[in-house]
């Protein structure tokens, strides 16, 4: 069985879609832990409701970044982590973790990368920029996390049409619905690829 660790800073609706995909049998894995940097993240409630252990670790609480990375790496090792799934996690992943989990960290981004990615493109900023630039389509992207922000290999995308009447909030909602379908599907196929090696 593949052990997933989900990282989330907020509501965790993608985290929930992964839990649901496991329950329905669409995704063959188990979630062994949630990592969050925020005590008040709603994702913590979701973890508790599903008996998933939670690690709250805020990088800003550490004077020394390597102390933080070591603590995180130790927990990931203790959980026998096969794959890290970033789901709305708003902190930088330390380089040492990216190296230790080469090709084993995924992220979902609410746009069609390589467009609208990189520094500053997160949350509602992405959807506002899509509308400002009069794009006719947007969507979401699942990619492998590398040291370069939003630049890792793309594993899957779903498209969403942009309507003339759309506000950034409208778009965010429709893109999120697609994220919930795309992420579990891509996680499953990536696990299958990893398990072949
Ligand atoms: C999603 O839009 C995702 O693309 C981005 O962060 C948001 C997380 O939403 N990386 P949720 O916490 O899963 O609801």
Short mmCIF file of C-alpha atoms and ligand atoms in Angstrom, two decimals:
data_model
loop_
_atom_site.label_atom_id
_atom_site.label_comp_id
_atom_site.label_asym_id
_atom_site.label_seq_id
_atom_site.Cartn_x
_atom_site.Cartn_y
_atom_site.Cartn_z
CA UNK A 1 0.00 0.00 0.00
CA UNK A 2 1.29 3.47 -0.85
CA UNK A 3 1.62 5.92 2.01
CA UNK A 4 0.60 9.48 1.22
CA UNK A 5 1.33 12.54 3.32
CA UNK A 6 -0.76 15.59 2.46
CA UNK A 7 0.48 19.14 3.12
CA UNK A 8 -2.24 21.80 3.43
CA UNK A 9 -2.46 25.31 4.87
CA UNK A 10 -6.13 26.09 4.38
CA UNK A 11 -9.55 24.65 3.82
CA UNK A 12 -8.23 21.37 2.47
CA UNK A 13 -10.98 20.68 -0.04
CA UNK A 14 -8.41 18.90 -2.23
CA UNK A 15 -7.31 16.91 0.81
CA UNK A 16 -10.98 15.91 1.22
CA UNK A 17 -11.25 14.86 -2.42
CA UNK A 18 -8.24 12.57 -1.92
CA UNK A 19 -9.79 11.08 1.24
CA UNK A 20 -13.02 10.51 -0.71
CA UNK A 21 -11.22 8.93 -3.67
CA UNK A 22 -9.56 6.46 -1.30
CA UNK A 23 -12.89 5.66 0.38
CA UNK A 24 -14.57 5.05 -2.97
CA UNK A 25 -11.71 2.83 -4.16
CA UNK A 26 -10.70 5.13 -7.02
CA UNK A 27 -7.34 5.73 -5.38
CA UNK A 28 -5.35 2.86 -4.00
CA UNK A 29 -3.37 4.39 -1.15
CA UNK A 30 -3.64 5.45 2.46
CA UNK A 31 -3.05 8.86 4.01
CA UNK A 32 -0.61 8.44 6.89
CA UNK A 33 -0.37 12.09 7.90
CA UNK A 34 -1.28 15.71 7.37
CA UNK A 35 1.37 18.41 7.63
CA UNK A 36 0.22 21.96 8.13
CA UNK A 37 1.87 25.25 9.08
CA UNK A 38 -1.35 26.65 10.53
CA UNK A 39 -3.06 25.75 13.79
CA UNK A 40 -6.39 27.02 12.50
CA UNK A 41 -6.37 25.27 9.10
CA UNK A 42 -9.73 23.60 8.46
CA UNK A 43 -7.75 20.73 6.95
CA UNK A 44 -6.97 19.71 10.57
CA UNK A 45 -10.69 19.08 11.21
CA UNK A 46 -10.85 16.91 8.13
CA UNK A 47 -7.84 14.92 9.34
CA UNK A 48 -9.39 14.45 12.79
CA UNK A 49 -12.67 13.27 11.26
CA UNK A 50 -10.73 10.62 9.41
CA UNK A 51 -8.27 9.60 12.15
CA UNK A 52 -5.32 10.95 10.21
CA UNK A 53 -2.36 12.07 12.37
CA UNK A 54 -1.52 15.78 12.13
CA UNK A 55 1.84 17.51 12.37
CA UNK A 56 1.64 21.27 12.85
CA UNK A 57 5.01 22.70 11.95
CA UNK A 58 5.50 26.37 11.26
CA UNK A 59 8.85 27.21 9.66
CA UNK A 60 8.70 30.71 11.19
CA UNK A 61 8.85 29.15 14.67
CA UNK A 62 12.37 27.91 13.95
CA UNK A 63 15.39 30.18 14.15
CA UNK A 64 17.38 27.72 12.13
CA UNK A 65 15.85 26.48 8.87
CA UNK A 66 17.87 23.27 8.93
CA UNK A 67 16.38 22.37 12.30
CA UNK A 68 12.93 22.73 10.74
CA UNK A 69 13.87 20.63 7.69
CA UNK A 70 15.34 17.89 9.88
CA UNK A 71 12.23 17.68 12.01
CA UNK A 72 10.03 17.47 8.93
CA UNK A 73 12.23 14.87 7.27
CA UNK A 74 12.27 12.77 10.44
CA UNK A 75 8.47 12.70 10.60
CA UNK A 76 8.16 11.87 6.90
CA UNK A 77 10.59 9.00 7.42
CA UNK A 78 8.73 7.78 10.52
CA UNK A 79 5.50 7.75 8.52
CA UNK A 80 7.17 5.68 5.75
CA UNK A 81 6.10 8.26 3.24
CA UNK A 82 5.97 7.16 -0.40
CA UNK A 83 4.44 10.31 -1.87
CA UNK A 84 3.98 13.89 -0.62
CA UNK A 85 0.87 15.63 -1.93
CA UNK A 86 0.79 19.42 -1.67
CA UNK A 87 -2.79 20.64 -1.50
CA UNK A 88 -2.88 24.37 -0.94
CA UNK A 89 0.33 24.43 1.09
CA UNK A 90 1.64 27.98 1.24
CA UNK A 91 5.17 27.43 2.49
CA UNK A 92 8.31 26.66 0.57
CA UNK A 93 9.39 23.02 0.69
CA UNK A 94 13.01 22.83 1.89
CA UNK A 95 15.51 21.77 -0.77
CA UNK A 96 16.65 18.84 1.38
CA UNK A 97 13.11 17.40 1.34
CA UNK A 98 12.82 17.90 -2.43
CA UNK A 99 16.09 16.02 -2.87
CA UNK A 100 15.09 13.23 -0.48
CA UNK A 101 11.74 12.79 -2.29
CA UNK A 102 12.88 13.16 -5.87
CA UNK A 103 9.85 12.69 -8.18
CA UNK A 104 7.76 11.97 -5.08
CA UNK A 105 6.24 15.39 -4.34
CA UNK A 106 3.21 16.56 -6.31
CA UNK A 107 1.47 19.92 -6.36
CA UNK A 108 -1.77 21.21 -7.82
CA UNK A 109 -1.87 24.71 -9.28
CA UNK A 110 -5.07 26.56 -10.24
CA UNK A 111 -4.03 27.51 -13.80
CA UNK A 112 -2.75 25.95 -17.00
CA UNK A 113 0.99 25.99 -16.32
CA UNK A 114 3.40 27.23 -17.58
CA UNK A 115 0.98 30.17 -17.81
CA UNK A 116 0.16 32.02 -14.57
CA UNK A 117 2.76 30.23 -12.49
CA UNK A 118 5.73 31.29 -10.38
CA UNK A 119 6.17 33.99 -7.79
CA UNK A 120 3.01 35.84 -6.78
CA UNK A 121 0.68 33.51 -8.65
CA UNK A 122 -1.34 31.88 -5.91
CA UNK A 123 -4.93 31.97 -4.73
CA UNK A 124 -7.19 34.60 -6.20
CA UNK A 125 -4.25 36.44 -7.85
CA UNK A 126 -4.18 33.70 -10.47
CA UNK A 127 -7.84 34.01 -11.43
CA UNK A 128 -7.72 37.83 -11.42
CA UNK A 129 -4.76 37.73 -13.82
CA UNK A 130 -6.52 35.22 -16.09
CA UNK A 131 -9.52 37.57 -16.42
CA UNK A 132 -7.35 40.68 -16.82
CA UNK A 133 -5.46 39.05 -19.64
CA UNK A 134 -8.72 38.04 -21.33
CA UNK A 135 -7.87 34.37 -21.52
CA UNK A 136 -10.59 32.23 -23.08
CA UNK A 137 -9.61 29.18 -21.07
CA UNK A 138 -7.94 28.36 -17.79
CA UNK A 139 -7.84 25.26 -15.61
CA UNK A 140 -5.61 23.37 -13.24
CA UNK A 141 -2.30 21.54 -13.41
CA UNK A 142 -0.74 18.75 -11.39
CA UNK A 143 3.05 18.74 -11.54
CA UNK A 144 6.07 17.24 -9.87
CA UNK A 145 7.70 19.61 -7.39
CA UNK A 146 11.26 20.58 -8.14
CA UNK A 147 13.40 23.33 -6.66
CA UNK A 148 12.13 25.80 -9.26
CA UNK A 149 8.70 27.08 -8.28
CA UNK A 150 5.83 25.73 -10.49
CA UNK A 151 8.33 24.47 -13.06
CA UNK A 152 8.43 20.69 -12.47
CA UNK A 153 7.21 18.16 -15.05
CA UNK A 154 3.48 18.41 -15.76
CA UNK A 155 1.54 15.21 -15.10
CA UNK A 156 -2.00 16.31 -15.90
CA UNK A 157 -4.24 19.27 -16.69
CA UNK A 158 -7.97 19.99 -16.88
CA UNK A 159 -9.37 22.91 -18.82
CA UNK A 160 -12.12 25.32 -17.82
CA UNK A 161 -13.72 27.82 -20.17
CA UNK A 162 -13.59 31.49 -19.14
CA UNK A 163 -16.93 33.24 -19.66
CA UNK A 164 -17.27 36.99 -20.30
CA UNK A 165 -19.32 37.33 -17.15
CA UNK A 166 -16.87 35.49 -14.86
CA UNK A 167 -15.53 37.12 -11.71
CA UNK A 168 -12.30 35.73 -10.21
CA UNK A 169 -14.47 34.03 -7.56
CA UNK A 170 -16.60 32.31 -10.24
CA UNK A 171 -13.49 31.00 -11.91
CA UNK A 172 -11.92 29.88 -8.64
CA UNK A 173 -15.02 27.83 -7.91
CA UNK A 174 -15.17 26.10 -11.30
CA UNK A 175 -11.43 25.43 -11.36
CA UNK A 176 -11.58 23.94 -7.85
CA UNK A 177 -14.31 21.53 -8.94
CA UNK A 178 -11.98 20.31 -11.69
CA UNK A 179 -9.07 20.06 -9.23
CA UNK A 180 -11.08 17.67 -7.10
CA UNK A 181 -11.48 15.32 -10.07
CA UNK A 182 -8.00 15.72 -11.54
CA UNK A 183 -5.81 15.35 -8.45
CA UNK A 184 -6.89 11.87 -7.27
CA UNK A 185 -6.68 10.59 -10.86
CA UNK A 186 -3.14 11.89 -11.38
CA UNK A 187 -1.99 10.67 -7.95
CA UNK A 188 -3.21 7.17 -8.82
CA UNK A 189 -1.43 7.11 -12.18
CA UNK A 190 1.78 8.55 -10.72
CA UNK A 191 1.78 5.90 -7.99
CA UNK A 192 1.37 3.23 -10.65
CA UNK A 193 4.38 4.64 -12.52
CA UNK A 194 6.49 4.81 -9.34
CA UNK A 195 5.53 1.27 -8.37
CA UNK A 196 6.79 -0.10 -11.69
CA UNK A 197 10.33 0.93 -10.83
C1 LIG B 1 -6.29 25.19 -4.73
O1 LIG B 1 -6.83 26.15 -5.58
C2 LIG B 1 -4.97 24.70 -5.29
O2 LIG B 1 -4.90 24.77 -6.68
C3 LIG B 1 -3.98 25.65 -4.69
O3 LIG B 1 -4.49 25.94 -3.41
C4 LIG B 1 -5.89 25.76 -3.36
C5 LIG B 1 -6.19 24.84 -2.23
O4 LIG B 1 -7.55 24.73 -1.96
N1 LIG B 1 -2.65 25.10 -4.70
P1 LIG B 1 -8.08 23.70 -0.87
O5 LIG B 1 -7.42 24.07 0.46
O6 LIG B 1 -7.70 22.33 -1.32
O7 LIG B 1 -9.55 23.92 -0.83
#
